[in-house]
Structure formats: C-alpha cells, structure tokens
C-alpha cells in the first residue's frame, strides 16, 4: 500500500456515499482531509469523527456549481494546510427520469451544472492551487458507467457523465507537463444513498433484476471499493498513469 502520510486531500461530495468513504480511507492512510459538500452538519460530524481517530480534518460547506463557493473551498484547503496534493471531485446528483420530450430545461441545467460544470469549476481552482504549490499532485474525477453507456429516460445524467471523459482527457494532457495527473473513475452500481434513491425511482424489483442481468459479479459494489480505486490513482503506485478511465463496476461494462 502506497504511503500517503502527510499529504492533503480535498474530497467533494464528502458528506455521503463514495465521497465519504474516500475521505475516511485517505484519512486512514495518513492524509489531512478537506471535506466539502452542501450539508454542513454531516460534514462537521464526519470531520469530528475523523479527528477523533487521530487525523486532521476540516469541513467547508460548498455548492460545486457555484464558482465563488469552489474558489473558497480550495482557499480553505490552502489556509488550513498550506498545500493541496490530491483532489477527488465526487459531488454529483442523479436527477429524475424523464422522456426527452418531457425533460424540463431546469432539470437538465441542474444536473449538468452540478456534475459537469461543477467538475470544471473544481478543476479550475484546484489546478491553480496545485500549480502554485509546485509539488506534483493528482486529481480524480468521478464519472459513472454512464460516462460511456446511455440509459433511456436518464439523458441529463448520462450526458453530464459522458462530458467528464472529454474534460478529463483534455485537462490531463494540459497538466501532465506540470506533474499533475488527472484520471476518471467510473463506478458501476454502488450501494450508497444515490443507489437507494435510484432503486426507488426505477422500482425495487426492476432495479434488482437489472443488476442481476447486467453486473457479472451479481452484486452492487461497496463505497469503500471505489475509494480504494481512487486511492490507487492518487498514489505513487499510479505515478505514470494519467488521462485514463478506471471502471470498478463488477464487470457491468463487459457485455450488453
Ligand atoms: N452510487 C452509484 O451507484 C454511483 C454509480 C456511478 C457513479 N456514481 C457517482 O459517484 C458520485 C457519488 O455518488 P454517491 O453514490 O456517493 O451519491 P450520494 O448521493 O450518496 O452522495 C453525493 C454527494 O454529493 C454531494 N452533492 C450533491 N450536489 C452537490 C453540490 N451541488 N455541491 C456539493 N456537493 C454536492 C452530496 O451532498 C453528497 O455528499 C456521484 O458523482 C455519482 O454520480 C455513483
């Protein structure tokens, strides 16, 4: 296991699911962590719980779709710890299901603003800080199996996550000469509050049948399994890996 002690890791979407598991894992591996999301109370509780286990953690309420919030979030990390080594852009929403003819413009805007524009804003301010720190760094964006697969009635989510492939490859090429690596993790079906909301949206039975038919490992993944993929991409074990997509999905993408 690569040593991450003394590093500073910023995690968006840290109040829940994959982001929370990632923040906990990075803290366990010795990173000082900066927790960002919209729900301040959950973040404060997590920061306290991490600190009680002996690692420094600080929380910053952030809406990733708002530029001033994102700028403030990154500044918070620099003010707290003086550097930024890892950034994990995990905040996201699934939105609601609509046939394309019924998809309201404000629903489209909300999903794209958080999932795609939010990641662009994070990359903008994180890369500025990392370039100033000048000590090499790694960023992981969180896409989805829907970064390369569509799903009927889920077009806003799928479009936002497809966009992350182009965003990640462009930015990774731009930052590679500066020693900053940028990669994309595309989880399959992971047991988080988002997954439980999706089950309700599509219907429990239909969703479970879909999982059994499409996931070759025949189970949902756990948030910690995605956190470990993210940690690998941030660590020196992946020191020559940039602009790539890692797909921890239990074999979902293997067949149609
Ligand atoms: N759970 C899955 O099956 C699955 C599969 C593929 C990809 N993903 C992706 O993984 C990421 C995390 O999802 P999860 O399953 O842990 O979901 P979750 O709902 O449990 O957590 C989402 C997190 O994002 C935060 N968030 C939402 N909107 C935000 C905003 N505007 N600003 C800041 N924070 C915001 C929430 O507060 C929460 O902390 C998302 O990007 C999601 O699209 C999840």
mmCIF file of N, CA and C in Angstrom, residues 1 4-5 21-33 50 53 55 228:
data_model
loop_
_atom_site.group_PDB
_atom_site.id
_atom_site.type_symbol
_atom_site.label_atom_id
_atom_site.label_comp_id
_atom_site.label_asym_id
_atom_site.label_seq_id
_atom_site.Cartn_x
_atom_site.Cartn_y
_atom_site.Cartn_z
ATOM 1 N N UNK A 1 0.846 -1.200 0.000
ATOM 2 C CA UNK A 1 0.000 0.000 0.000
ATOM 3 C C UNK A 1 0.886 1.256 0.000
ATOM 4 N N UNK A 4 0.750 7.573 1.949
ATOM 5 C CA UNK A 4 0.129 8.861 1.635
ATOM 6 C C UNK A 4 0.239 9.809 2.822
ATOM 7 N N UNK A 5 1.036 9.437 3.812
ATOM 8 C CA UNK A 5 1.021 10.231 5.042
ATOM 9 C C UNK A 5 1.586 11.637 4.811
ATOM 10 N N UNK A 21 -16.710 7.657 2.001
ATOM 11 C CA UNK A 21 -15.805 6.506 2.136
ATOM 12 C C UNK A 21 -14.395 6.888 1.693
ATOM 13 N N UNK A 22 -14.300 7.731 0.659
ATOM 14 C CA UNK A 22 -12.985 8.155 0.153
ATOM 15 C C UNK A 22 -12.274 9.021 1.191
ATOM 16 N N UNK A 23 -13.008 9.961 1.767
ATOM 17 C CA UNK A 23 -12.400 10.828 2.793
ATOM 18 C C UNK A 23 -11.911 9.979 3.969
ATOM 19 N N UNK A 24 -12.709 8.996 4.362
ATOM 20 C CA UNK A 24 -12.315 8.153 5.507
ATOM 21 C C UNK A 24 -11.073 7.325 5.172
ATOM 22 N N UNK A 25 -11.024 6.798 3.944
ATOM 23 C CA UNK A 25 -9.870 5.974 3.546
ATOM 24 C C UNK A 25 -8.589 6.819 3.470
ATOM 25 N N UNK A 26 -8.675 8.001 2.873
ATOM 26 C CA UNK A 26 -7.489 8.852 2.763
ATOM 27 C C UNK A 26 -7.008 9.266 4.161
ATOM 28 N N UNK A 27 -7.953 9.512 5.059
ATOM 29 C CA UNK A 27 -7.575 9.852 6.434
ATOM 30 C C UNK A 27 -6.883 8.658 7.102
ATOM 31 N N UNK A 28 -7.447 7.468 6.884
ATOM 32 C CA UNK A 28 -6.850 6.230 7.439
ATOM 33 C C UNK A 28 -5.417 6.047 6.941
ATOM 34 N N UNK A 29 -5.183 6.486 5.689
ATOM 35 C CA UNK A 29 -3.841 6.321 5.109
ATOM 36 C C UNK A 29 -2.931 7.509 5.421
ATOM 37 N N UNK A 30 -3.380 8.379 6.336
ATOM 38 C CA UNK A 30 -2.481 9.415 6.862
ATOM 39 C C UNK A 30 -2.618 10.784 6.233
ATOM 40 N N UNK A 31 -3.585 10.972 5.316
ATOM 41 C CA UNK A 31 -3.773 12.306 4.715
ATOM 42 C C UNK A 31 -4.527 13.211 5.671
ATOM 43 N N UNK A 32 -4.212 14.504 5.610
ATOM 44 C CA UNK A 32 -5.089 15.507 6.215
ATOM 45 C C UNK A 32 -6.183 15.757 5.195
ATOM 46 N N UNK A 33 -7.443 15.756 5.633
ATOM 47 C CA UNK A 33 -8.526 15.810 4.645
ATOM 48 C C UNK A 33 -9.373 17.070 4.766
ATOM 49 N N UNK A 50 -13.360 11.780 12.159
ATOM 50 C CA UNK A 50 -12.004 11.523 11.639
ATOM 51 C C UNK A 50 -10.963 12.044 12.629
ATOM 52 N N UNK A 53 -10.085 9.926 15.453
ATOM 53 C CA UNK A 53 -9.219 8.781 15.150
ATOM 54 C C UNK A 53 -7.775 9.225 14.883
ATOM 55 N N UNK A 55 -6.539 11.924 12.930
ATOM 56 C CA UNK A 55 -6.118 12.578 11.681
ATOM 57 C C UNK A 55 -6.779 13.943 11.586
ATOM 58 N N UNK A 228 -10.961 2.753 -2.788
ATOM 59 C CA UNK A 228 -9.635 2.141 -2.988
ATOM 60 C C UNK A 228 -9.143 2.334 -4.427
#
